[in-house]
Amino acid sequence: MSAPFPAERTVVLTGAGSPRGIGRATAFHLAGLGWNVGLIDVDGDAAVATAAEVAAAHGVRAAGIGADVADRAAAVAAVDALEDDLPQLVALVAFAGVSSPVPYLEVDEAEWRRVVSVNLEGTHWVTQRVARSLVGHGVGRIVGVSSVSAQRGGGTYSKTPYSAAKAGIVGLVRSVARELGPHGVTANAISPGPIDTDIMGGTLGEERKAAMAADGVLPRIGTPRDVAAAAAYLISADAGFVTGQTLNVDGGLYMH
């Protein structure tokens, strides 16, 4: 049995600084549900500014800090700082990632390392650090962010290095779920399909949105709020019997 959720609980979000990103939308959504919020972004000023906006909008405690999550020492130090400044850590949602439209035969070592280090290794370093605290408290929720690109083998704006890294996140959270389940910690992944954010290669026009939606079974592409709501469920007390799963938020683009 896991320990109960504390009355005051904190979620750490990575990659939450982008003005039109999923991480930022999720920060506001979770704060509206009573979560205190710790934000990590490579753009430290954006993380701090977003935290201030979240706190002002919802009356929760929030803090932001800059860190490149691909750098283990920086990732650990960032979580350390947030933990010192906020109530008990209960959850992590790891959004930090970079896109990669480079065709496979043109991928060089630098591009491969850039994409894998941020998307997969960055998720791992933050997850491991947060997990230490969650295990210590006997309760916690970990959410990694994969992609429909990992399940379909690309077919989106980003190509092979991105797909490989995002597939790795599914394996990571399943293994973490297995190892940490006895300690009251769940681990799951969200697999977004096309979402209206700048990571898709810039602001999307209506024509491109319609083309991207055509592959799914719903007549639209996703919004950051769609993903935020999925994250809210997976980190909730009600999701305590859900672990090792991948929740597709993709309009039916990939069914398995």
XYZ file of N, CA and C in Angstrom:
768
model
N 0.839 -1.198 0.000
C 0.000 0.000 0.000
C 0.879 1.255 0.000
N 0.503 2.210 -0.810
C 1.254 3.460 -0.822
C 0.751 4.376 0.277
N 1.571 5.339 0.642
C 1.169 6.337 1.619
C 0.108 7.248 0.995
N -0.703 7.899 1.814
C -1.700 8.820 1.261
C -1.048 10.063 0.671
N -1.758 10.693 -0.244
C -1.299 11.974 -0.766
C -1.299 13.003 0.363
N -0.261 13.824 0.447
C -0.275 14.893 1.449
C -1.258 15.988 1.052
N -1.698 16.751 2.031
C -2.630 17.848 1.751
C -1.987 18.883 0.828
N -0.704 19.142 1.041
C 0.045 20.064 0.182
C 1.015 19.244 -0.648
N 0.853 19.255 -1.947
C 1.647 18.397 -2.824
C 2.202 19.209 -3.988
N 3.360 18.764 -4.468
C 4.031 19.473 -5.560
C 4.254 18.555 -6.747
N 4.058 19.093 -7.948
C 4.411 18.409 -9.186
C 5.559 19.167 -9.835
N 6.556 18.438 -10.297
C 7.656 19.016 -11.066
C 7.368 18.811 -12.546
N 7.493 19.864 -13.303
C 7.306 19.816 -14.756
C 8.588 20.253 -15.431
N 9.055 19.501 -16.400
C 10.196 19.934 -17.199
C 9.697 20.437 -18.548
N 10.466 21.341 -19.143
C 10.094 21.869 -20.449
C 8.833 22.704 -20.404
N 8.708 23.543 -19.379
C 7.454 24.275 -19.181
C 7.581 25.763 -19.488
N 8.621 26.172 -20.193
C 8.833 27.588 -20.419
C 8.308 28.127 -21.735
N 8.084 27.268 -22.715
C 7.664 27.737 -24.038
C 6.279 28.377 -23.984
N 6.111 29.546 -24.576
C 4.828 30.262 -24.477
C 3.630 29.469 -25.004
N 3.838 28.640 -26.035
C 2.726 27.866 -26.598
C 2.897 26.374 -26.354
N 3.680 26.022 -25.350
C 3.992 24.619 -25.144
C 3.003 23.885 -24.262
N 3.096 22.551 -24.320
C 2.232 21.705 -23.502
C 2.590 21.848 -22.024
N 3.880 21.976 -21.727
C 4.303 22.081 -20.338
C 3.698 23.268 -19.633
N 3.700 24.410 -20.283
C 3.121 25.620 -19.693
C 1.622 25.437 -19.460
N 0.923 24.919 -20.449
C -0.513 24.693 -20.306
C -0.800 23.729 -19.153
N 0.039 22.724 -19.011
C -0.148 21.747 -17.941
C 0.115 22.366 -16.581
N 1.084 23.251 -16.497
C 1.362 23.926 -15.230
C 0.131 24.686 -14.743
N -0.496 25.438 -15.631
C -1.688 26.197 -15.242
C -2.851 25.258 -14.900
N -3.006 24.192 -15.673
C -4.109 23.255 -15.440
C -3.961 22.573 -14.081
N -2.762 22.098 -13.778
C -2.541 21.390 -12.520
C -2.631 22.337 -11.324
N -2.157 23.565 -11.500
C -2.289 24.546 -10.422
C -3.757 24.819 -10.127
N -4.568 24.819 -11.165
C -5.996 25.008 -10.977
C -6.652 23.878 -10.205
N -5.991 22.725 -10.179
C -6.484 21.571 -9.424
C -5.854 21.485 -8.036
N -5.067 22.502 -7.680
C -4.516 22.551 -6.336
C -3.088 22.094 -6.180
N -2.437 21.733 -7.279
C -1.039 21.322 -7.204
C -0.134 22.538 -7.075
N 0.850 22.472 -6.189
C 1.971 23.404 -6.225
C 2.885 22.951 -7.360
N 3.582 23.884 -7.969
C 4.261 23.583 -9.228
C 5.726 24.010 -9.197
N 6.610 23.083 -9.567
C 8.015 23.375 -9.765
C 8.353 23.219 -11.238
N 8.909 24.245 -11.839
C 9.152 24.242 -13.282
C 10.646 24.243 -13.580
N 11.048 23.374 -14.499
C 12.435 23.326 -14.972
C 12.418 23.537 -16.477
N 13.217 24.468 -16.956
C 13.310 24.697 -18.389
C 14.721 25.157 -18.706
N 15.186 24.855 -19.911
C 16.513 25.320 -20.310
C 16.567 26.845 -20.321
N 15.417 27.475 -20.529
C 15.294 28.933 -20.445
C 14.856 29.273 -19.020
N 15.821 29.569 -18.173
C 15.519 29.815 -16.777
C 14.609 31.007 -16.556
N 14.800 32.074 -17.329
C 13.953 33.254 -17.175
C 12.493 32.917 -17.481
N 12.283 32.096 -18.508
C 10.914 31.697 -18.858
C 10.299 30.840 -17.761
N 11.105 29.959 -17.160
C 10.602 29.113 -16.081
C 10.185 29.944 -14.877
N 11.022 30.913 -14.525
C 10.722 31.787 -13.385
C 9.470 32.626 -13.670
N 9.382 33.173 -14.869
C 8.236 34.011 -15.231
C 6.944 33.201 -15.239
N 7.004 31.991 -15.794
C 5.817 31.138 -15.826
C 5.374 30.772 -14.424
N 6.333 30.441 -13.559
C 5.999 30.105 -12.175
C 5.284 31.270 -11.491
N 5.759 32.481 -11.717
C 5.125 33.655 -11.115
C 3.697 33.833 -11.620
N 3.490 33.602 -12.912
C 2.153 33.722 -13.488
C 1.221 32.659 -12.924
N 1.723 31.440 -12.785
C 0.914 30.341 -12.253
C 0.501 30.636 -10.814
N 1.449 31.075 -10.014
C 1.154 31.384 -8.610
C 0.112 32.497 -8.503
N 0.259 33.519 -9.328
C -0.676 34.641 -9.286
C -2.071 34.234 -9.747
N -2.129 33.337 -10.738
C -3.419 32.944 -11.310
C -4.204 32.009 -10.395
N -3.497 31.162 -9.656
C -4.203 30.109 -8.922
C -3.929 30.074 -7.425
N -3.078 30.959 -6.927
C -2.859 31.022 -5.500
C -2.105 29.853 -4.902
N -1.378 29.113 -5.744
C -0.553 28.014 -5.252
C 0.885 28.493 -5.121
N 1.717 27.659 -4.558
C 3.141 27.961 -4.529
C 3.761 27.439 -5.822
N 4.638 28.212 -6.404
C 5.279 27.815 -7.653
C 6.682 28.385 -7.693
N 7.591 27.646 -8.295
C 8.969 28.098 -8.445
C 9.498 27.603 -9.779
N 10.363 28.388 -10.393
C 10.963 28.005 -11.662
C 12.468 28.084 -11.591
N 13.130 27.255 -12.374
C 14.588 27.244 -12.385
C 15.074 26.807 -13.763
N 16.234 27.319 -14.151
C 16.813 26.957 -15.437
C 17.775 25.791 -15.314
N 17.670 24.846 -16.241
C 18.604 23.724 -16.271
C 18.470 22.990 -17.594
N 19.591 22.502 -18.096
C 19.605 21.586 -19.232
C 19.477 20.186 -18.656
N 18.308 19.563 -18.827
C 18.075 18.274 -18.184
C 18.988 17.176 -18.709
N 19.589 17.392 -19.869
C 20.527 16.403 -20.396
C 21.817 16.345 -19.587
N 22.060 17.372 -18.791
C 23.220 17.446 -17.909
C 22.797 16.911 -16.546
N 23.292 15.739 -16.177
C 22.833 15.088 -14.950
C 22.977 15.988 -13.730
N 24.144 16.597 -13.561
C 24.374 17.434 -12.393
C 23.399 18.601 -12.347
N 23.141 19.208 -13.483
C 22.219 20.336 -13.536
C 20.792 19.892 -13.235
N 20.404 18.746 -13.769
C 19.057 18.228 -13.536
C 18.840 17.932 -12.055
N 19.818 17.282 -11.442
C 19.714 16.937 -10.018
C 19.671 18.197 -9.167
N 20.536 19.150 -9.469
C 20.571 20.391 -8.698
C 19.261 21.157 -8.819
N 18.645 21.127 -9.995
C 17.380 21.831 -10.193
C 16.280 21.223 -9.331
N 16.198 19.902 -9.309
C 15.182 19.252 -8.472
C 15.473 19.506 -6.995
N 16.746 19.454 -6.626
C 17.127 19.764 -5.242
C 16.591 21.128 -4.828
N 16.807 22.115 -5.681
C 16.399 23.489 -5.367
C 14.884 23.606 -5.255
N 14.169 22.973 -6.165
C 12.708 23.028 -6.118
C 12.177 22.326 -4.873
N 12.785 21.206 -4.530
C 12.329 20.466 -3.356
C 12.537 21.279 -2.081
N 13.608 22.042 -2.022
C 13.878 22.882 -0.856
C 12.872 24.024 -0.731
N 12.278 24.403 -1.860
C 11.461 25.615 -1.907
C 9.957 25.346 -1.880
N 9.555 24.087 -2.068
C 8.146 23.769 -2.249
C 7.710 22.621 -1.343
N 6.391 22.415 -1.180
C 5.903 21.287 -0.387
C 6.304 19.935 -0.985
N 5.913 18.882 -0.323
C 6.347 17.521 -0.672
C 6.173 17.201 -2.156
N 7.247 16.699 -2.769
C 7.160 16.248 -4.148
C 6.318 14.986 -4.214
N 5.326 14.999 -5.085
C 4.459 13.837 -5.272
C 4.476 13.369 -6.721
N 4.767 14.272 -7.657
C 4.647 13.893 -9.068
C 5.668 14.605 -9.947
N 5.939 13.954 -11.065
C 6.784 14.499 -12.128
C 6.096 14.280 -13.462
N 6.076 15.306 -14.289
C 5.675 15.159 -15.686
C 6.811 15.739 -16.524
N 7.462 14.871 -17.297
C 8.696 15.255 -17.996
C 8.411 15.590 -19.460
N 8.169 16.861 -19.719
C 7.861 17.308 -21.078
C 9.098 17.703 -21.879
N 10.194 18.013 -21.231
C 11.341 18.590 -21.933
C 11.753 17.726 -23.127
N 11.844 18.353 -24.271
C 12.213 17.605 -25.475
C 12.535 18.537 -26.619
N 13.181 17.991 -27.631
C 13.502 18.741 -28.843
C 13.072 17.932 -30.053
N 12.689 18.629 -31.096
C 12.260 17.965 -32.325
C 13.457 17.725 -33.239
N 13.251 16.918 -34.286
C 14.341 16.600 -35.203
C 13.782 16.179 -36.565
N 13.709 17.121 -37.518
C 13.167 16.799 -38.840
C 14.204 16.251 -39.825
N 15.424 15.959 -39.351
C 16.516 15.555 -40.242
C 16.273 14.141 -40.793
N 16.322 13.933 -42.106
C 16.171 12.588 -42.668
C 17.250 11.642 -42.141
N 16.908 10.370 -42.015
C 17.786 9.405 -41.359
C 19.184 9.348 -41.972
N 19.280 9.342 -43.277
C 20.589 9.215 -43.911
C 21.438 10.470 -43.767
N 20.847 11.530 -43.252
C 21.586 12.771 -43.020
C 21.862 13.013 -41.537
N 21.438 12.095 -40.675
C 21.655 12.276 -39.233
C 23.125 12.040 -38.911
N 23.779 13.060 -38.365
C 25.175 12.909 -37.951
C 25.243 12.690 -36.439
N 26.451 12.522 -35.945
C 26.610 12.210 -34.528
C 26.073 13.326 -33.637
N 26.310 14.561 -34.025
C 25.872 15.685 -33.208
C 24.348 15.737 -33.099
N 23.666 15.504 -34.218
C 22.195 15.534 -34.188
C 21.641 14.388 -33.354
N 22.200 13.206 -33.521
C 21.752 12.048 -32.736
C 21.909 12.321 -31.239
N 23.099 12.799 -30.858
C 23.364 13.044 -29.442
C 22.452 14.151 -28.895
N 22.244 15.192 -29.671
C 21.389 16.300 -29.236
C 19.989 15.812 -28.905
N 19.428 15.030 -29.787
C 18.040 14.612 -29.639
C 17.886 13.565 -28.539
N 18.753 12.566 -28.534
C 18.644 11.509 -27.534
C 18.987 12.036 -26.137
N 19.961 12.926 -26.043
C 20.379 13.406 -24.725
C 19.274 14.205 -24.040
N 18.563 15.027 -24.784
C 17.500 15.817 -24.168
C 16.248 14.967 -23.944
N 15.787 14.286 -24.987
C 14.511 13.581 -24.915
C 14.543 12.367 -23.993
N 15.565 11.544 -24.103
C 15.601 10.304 -23.316
C 16.450 10.442 -22.066
N 17.697 10.869 -22.222
C 18.567 10.958 -21.059
C 18.071 12.033 -20.089
N 17.590 13.143 -20.615
C 17.061 14.187 -19.744
C 15.866 13.697 -18.944
N 14.987 12.949 -19.581
C 13.858 12.358 -18.866
C 14.349 11.425 -17.769
N 15.348 10.621 -18.093
C 15.898 9.675 -17.106
C 16.503 10.392 -15.899
N 17.333 11.395 -16.112
C 18.022 12.022 -14.987
C 17.048 12.694 -14.035
N 16.060 13.393 -14.582
C 15.082 14.041 -13.713
C 14.211 12.997 -13.024
N 13.809 11.976 -13.782
C 12.989 10.910 -13.201
C 13.704 10.237 -12.045
N 14.968 9.901 -12.237
C 15.713 9.209 -11.189
C 15.802 10.058 -9.924
N 16.086 11.355 -10.108
C 16.215 12.232 -8.938
C 14.881 12.395 -8.210
N 13.809 12.644 -8.958
C 12.497 12.786 -8.319
C 12.087 11.472 -7.659
N 12.382 10.358 -8.329
C 11.993 9.048 -7.800
C 12.611 8.778 -6.437
N 13.820 9.258 -6.210
C 14.443 9.052 -4.899
C 13.579 9.651 -3.789
N 13.040 10.826 -4.034
C 12.182 11.471 -3.044
C 10.842 10.759 -2.926
N 10.268 10.365 -4.043
C 8.968 9.693 -4.008
C 9.048 8.382 -3.235
N 10.092 7.614 -3.492
C 10.283 6.360 -2.776
C 10.446 6.624 -1.279
N 11.159 7.684 -0.946
C 11.346 8.027 0.462
C 10.040 8.354 1.155
N 9.098 8.955 0.413
C 7.805 9.316 0.990
C 6.789 8.174 0.903
N 7.072 7.174 0.083
C 6.152 6.047 -0.050
C 4.956 6.304 -0.935
N 5.020 7.355 -1.742
C 3.920 7.643 -2.669
C 4.443 8.561 -3.773
N 3.960 8.337 -4.992
C 4.375 9.232 -6.070
C 3.856 8.812 -7.422
N 3.935 9.755 -8.346
C 3.482 9.561 -9.719
C 4.560 10.092 -10.670
N 4.920 9.291 -11.643
C 5.880 9.692 -12.675
C 5.208 9.560 -14.030
N 5.317 10.596 -14.828
C 4.766 10.565 -16.180
C 5.851 10.990 -17.164
N 6.183 10.096 -18.080
C 7.080 10.420 -19.180
C 6.262 10.772 -20.408
N 6.848 11.521 -21.311
C 6.114 11.941 -22.505
C 6.764 11.317 -23.730
N 6.048 10.371 -24.326
C 6.495 9.711 -25.542
C 5.894 10.445 -26.741
N 5.553 9.735 -27.787
C 4.977 10.356 -28.978
C 4.395 9.291 -29.880
N 3.359 9.650 -30.615
C 2.830 8.742 -31.630
C 3.916 8.396 -32.650
N 4.903 9.274 -32.779
C 6.024 9.026 -33.686
C 6.785 7.767 -33.293
N 6.859 7.485 -31.988
C 7.543 6.283 -31.522
C 6.767 5.033 -31.892
N 5.455 5.116 -31.901
C 4.604 3.959 -32.162
C 4.445 3.671 -33.650
N 4.475 4.725 -34.457
C 4.248 4.573 -35.889
C 5.535 4.591 -36.706
N 6.671 4.818 -36.026
C 7.921 4.920 -36.768
C 8.016 6.217 -37.536
N 7.824 7.318 -36.843
C 7.860 8.620 -37.505
C 6.502 8.978 -38.071
N 6.527 9.532 -39.276
C 5.276 9.955 -39.900
C 4.777 11.291 -39.388
N 5.612 11.975 -38.591
C 5.264 13.298 -38.088
C 6.358 14.269 -38.528
N 6.358 15.453 -37.964
C 7.390 16.432 -38.289
C 8.779 15.886 -37.962
N 8.900 15.241 -36.802
C 10.195 14.701 -36.388
C 10.394 13.287 -36.898
N 11.675 12.940 -37.074
C 11.970 11.664 -37.703
C 12.728 10.736 -36.757
N 13.671 9.948 -37.264
C 14.194 8.778 -36.571
C 14.816 9.028 -35.197
N 15.746 9.945 -35.010
C 16.303 10.109 -33.661
C 15.231 10.419 -32.621
N 14.280 11.243 -33.002
C 13.176 11.594 -32.111
C 12.322 10.371 -31.804
N 11.978 9.602 -32.845
C 11.159 8.410 -32.650
C 11.853 7.406 -31.745
N 13.160 7.219 -31.952
C 13.911 6.268 -31.140
C 13.955 6.708 -29.678
N 14.194 7.992 -29.447
C 14.256 8.502 -28.079
C 12.900 8.402 -27.394
N 11.843 8.718 -28.118
C 10.511 8.671 -27.525
C 10.058 7.224 -27.270
N 10.509 6.294 -28.110
C 10.242 4.881 -27.832
C 10.973 4.443 -26.574
N 12.174 4.976 -26.378
C 12.936 4.664 -25.174
C 12.223 5.093 -23.911
N 11.459 6.179 -23.986
C 10.731 6.652 -22.812
C 9.678 5.641 -22.382
N 9.044 4.971 -23.334
C 8.060 3.938 -22.980
C 8.733 2.806 -22.214
N 9.881 2.357 -22.699
C 10.610 1.320 -21.991
C 11.075 1.778 -20.623
N 11.492 3.033 -20.540
C 11.951 3.588 -19.274
C 10.840 3.578 -18.233
N 9.671 4.098 -18.576
C 8.617 4.191 -17.570
C 8.080 2.818 -17.190
N 8.068 1.878 -18.115
C 7.615 0.532 -17.763
C 8.564 -0.119 -16.769
N 9.839 0.045 -16.998
C 10.814 -0.537 -16.085
C 10.776 0.152 -14.727
N 10.643 1.470 -14.736
C 10.519 2.216 -13.480
C 9.253 1.790 -12.738
N 8.168 1.596 -13.475
C 6.917 1.147 -12.855
C 7.118 -0.183 -12.141
N 7.817 -1.083 -12.772
C 8.047 -2.401 -12.186
C 8.927 -2.320 -10.941
N 9.984 -1.526 -11.028
C 10.920 -1.440 -9.905
C 10.366 -0.652 -8.720
N 9.608 0.402 -9.015
C 9.186 1.294 -7.939
C 7.774 1.045 -7.442
N 7.034 0.190 -8.125
C 5.677 -0.136 -7.675
C 5.613 -0.564 -6.216
N 6.525 -1.429 -5.763
C 6.486 -1.844 -4.353
C 6.695 -0.695 -3.366
N 7.169 0.445 -3.858
C 7.418 1.597 -2.999
C 6.300 2.638 -3.079
N 5.193 2.283 -3.727
C 4.062 3.196 -3.800
C 4.134 4.212 -4.916
N 4.998 3.965 -5.899
C 5.200 4.919 -6.993
C 4.715 4.310 -8.302
N 3.883 5.026 -9.028
C 3.449 4.596 -10.352
C 4.252 5.339 -11.418
N 4.342 4.748 -12.600
C 5.029 5.393 -13.725
C 4.279 5.058 -15.006
N 3.940 6.062 -15.747
C 3.199 5.902 -16.998
C 3.721 6.875 -18.043
N 3.303 6.661 -19.272
C 3.677 7.568 -20.359
C 2.430 8.124 -21.020
N 2.543 9.329 -21.517
C 1.552 9.909 -22.413
C 2.154 9.915 -23.800
N 1.367 9.531 -24.793
C 1.848 9.525 -26.178
C 0.979 10.468 -27.008
N 1.381 11.737 -27.099
C 0.577 12.682 -27.879
C 0.703 12.430 -29.379
N -0.387 12.702 -30.075
C -0.353 12.787 -31.527
C -0.070 14.221 -31.914
N -0.582 14.658 -33.060
C -0.352 16.045 -33.473
C -1.023 17.020 -32.504
N -0.222 17.870 -31.888
C -0.719 18.869 -30.945
C -0.324 20.243 -31.470
N -1.200 21.200 -31.304
C -0.979 22.539 -31.848
C 0.025 23.309 -30.998
N 1.314 22.985 -31.189
C 2.405 23.685 -30.514
C 3.498 23.983 -31.524
N 4.468 24.764 -31.111
C 5.540 25.161 -32.024
C 6.537 24.035 -32.297
N 6.509 22.942 -31.488
C 7.444 21.852 -31.730
C 7.120 21.134 -33.040
N 5.937 21.401 -33.596
C 5.556 20.800 -34.873
C 6.170 21.542 -36.051
N 7.070 22.480 -35.783
C 7.742 23.188 -36.870
C 7.230 24.597 -37.061
N 6.683 25.169 -36.021
C 6.178 26.532 -36.099
C 4.674 26.566 -35.937
N 4.137 27.766 -35.850
C 2.696 27.933 -35.698
C 1.980 27.312 -36.891
N 0.931 26.550 -36.599
C 0.243 25.798 -37.643
C -0.901 26.611 -38.246
N -0.970 26.637 -39.570
C -2.101 27.244 -40.250
C -3.261 26.274 -40.317
N -4.433 26.778 -40.679
C -5.627 25.925 -40.698
C -5.495 24.787 -41.713
N -4.851 25.055 -42.852
C -4.701 24.024 -43.875
C -3.826 22.879 -43.369
N -2.736 23.235 -42.678
C -1.854 22.196 -42.161
C -2.527 21.420 -41.025
N -3.282 22.116 -40.197
C -4.016 21.434 -39.139
C -4.976 20.399 -39.723
N -5.684 20.780 -40.771
C -6.644 19.869 -41.393
C -5.943 18.660 -41.992
N -4.796 18.873 -42.615
C -4.046 17.765 -43.200
C -3.549 16.810 -42.130
N -3.106 17.350 -41.007
C -2.603 16.514 -39.928
C -3.734 15.740 -39.249
N -4.905 16.340 -39.165
C -6.050 15.684 -38.528
C -6.612 14.567 -39.393
N -6.352 14.608 -40.678
C -6.965 13.660 -41.608
C -6.577 12.214 -41.326
N -5.413 11.988 -40.710
C -4.973 10.619 -40.428
C -5.689 10.009 -39.233
N -6.253 10.832 -38.371
C -6.926 10.330 -37.179
C -8.404 10.089 -37.434
N -9.148 9.789 -36.368
C -10.578 9.547 -36.519
C -11.403 10.720 -36.006
N -10.757 11.714 -35.407
C -11.441 12.918 -34.971
C -11.072 14.067 -35.900
N -11.994 14.983 -36.122
C -11.782 16.021 -37.139
C -10.989 17.231 -36.646
N -9.975 17.007 -35.837
C -9.139 18.109 -35.378
C -7.823 17.549 -34.878
N -6.847 18.422 -34.683
C -5.635 18.011 -33.989
C -5.786 18.368 -32.517
N -4.853 17.919 -31.709
C -4.961 18.117 -30.276
C -4.536 19.498 -29.834
N -4.899 19.815 -28.604
C -4.491 21.061 -27.973
C -3.640 20.731 -26.750
N -2.834 21.678 -26.284
C -2.090 21.443 -25.045
C -2.993 21.040 -23.886
N -4.208 21.567 -23.840
C -5.143 21.225 -22.755
C -5.490 19.732 -22.789
N -5.591 19.140 -23.961
C -5.880 17.704 -24.061
C -4.814 16.888 -23.335
N -3.565 17.268 -23.530
C -2.462 16.546 -22.888
C -2.406 16.871 -21.404
N -2.656 18.120 -21.052
C -2.657 18.524 -19.646
C -3.677 17.725 -18.845
N -4.852 17.497 -19.431
C -5.898 16.744 -18.737
C -5.484 15.290 -18.533
N -4.788 14.727 -19.515
C -4.293 13.352 -19.370
C -3.262 13.273 -18.256
N -2.375 14.257 -18.205
C -1.372 14.291 -17.142
C -2.031 14.431 -15.780
N -3.069 15.259 -15.704
C -3.769 15.471 -14.434
C -4.339 14.159 -13.909
N -4.889 13.346 -14.797
C -5.410 12.051 -14.349
C -4.290 11.138 -13.879
N -3.244 11.023 -14.664
C -2.192 10.052 -14.334
C -1.439 10.394 -13.057
N -1.420 11.668 -12.665
C -0.738 12.007 -11.415
C -1.705 12.121 -10.245
N -2.963 11.857 -10.481
C -3.959 12.012 -9.424
C -3.937 10.829 -8.455
N -4.530 11.038 -7.291
C -4.692 9.953 -6.333
C -5.556 8.847 -6.916
N -6.490 9.197 -7.795
C -7.400 8.215 -8.383
C -6.707 7.248 -9.342
N -5.488 7.580 -9.784
C -4.781 6.729 -10.745
C -3.791 5.784 -10.062
N -4.033 5.495 -8.810
C -3.091 4.683 -8.053
C -2.970 3.242 -8.488
N -3.916 2.745 -9.301
C -3.853 1.355 -9.780
C -3.530 1.308 -11.268
N -3.035 2.409 -11.799
C -2.646 2.493 -13.210
C -1.147 2.708 -13.263
N -0.409 1.751 -13.794
C 1.042 1.925 -13.887
C 1.593 1.097 -15.039
N 2.692 1.556 -15.599
C 3.308 0.873 -16.728
C 2.550 1.024 -18.035
N 1.667 2.014 -18.112
C 0.796 2.170 -19.272
C 1.221 3.348 -20.156
N 0.773 3.299 -21.397
C 0.945 4.420 -22.316
C -0.437 4.909 -22.723
N -0.736 6.144 -22.369
C -2.027 6.736 -22.700
C -1.885 7.558 -23.972
N -2.526 7.098 -25.031
C -2.452 7.803 -26.310
C -3.443 8.966 -26.317
N -2.917 10.149 -26.586
C -3.750 11.345 -26.716
C -3.530 11.836 -28.139
N -4.192 11.157 -29.072
C -3.824 11.344 -30.479
C -5.008 11.348 -31.443
N -6.225 11.474 -30.931
C -7.380 11.522 -31.822
C -7.616 10.249 -32.595
N -7.110 9.134 -32.078
C -7.294 7.861 -32.765
C -6.303 7.612 -33.881
N -5.233 8.377 -33.910
C -4.243 8.224 -34.974
C -3.571 6.859 -34.931
N -3.321 6.379 -33.720
C -2.697 5.060 -33.575
C -3.544 4.222 -32.635
N -4.036 3.102 -33.136
C -4.820 2.189 -32.320
C -4.129 0.840 -32.297
N -4.003 0.268 -31.109
C -3.326 -1.024 -31.018
C -3.961 -1.856 -29.933
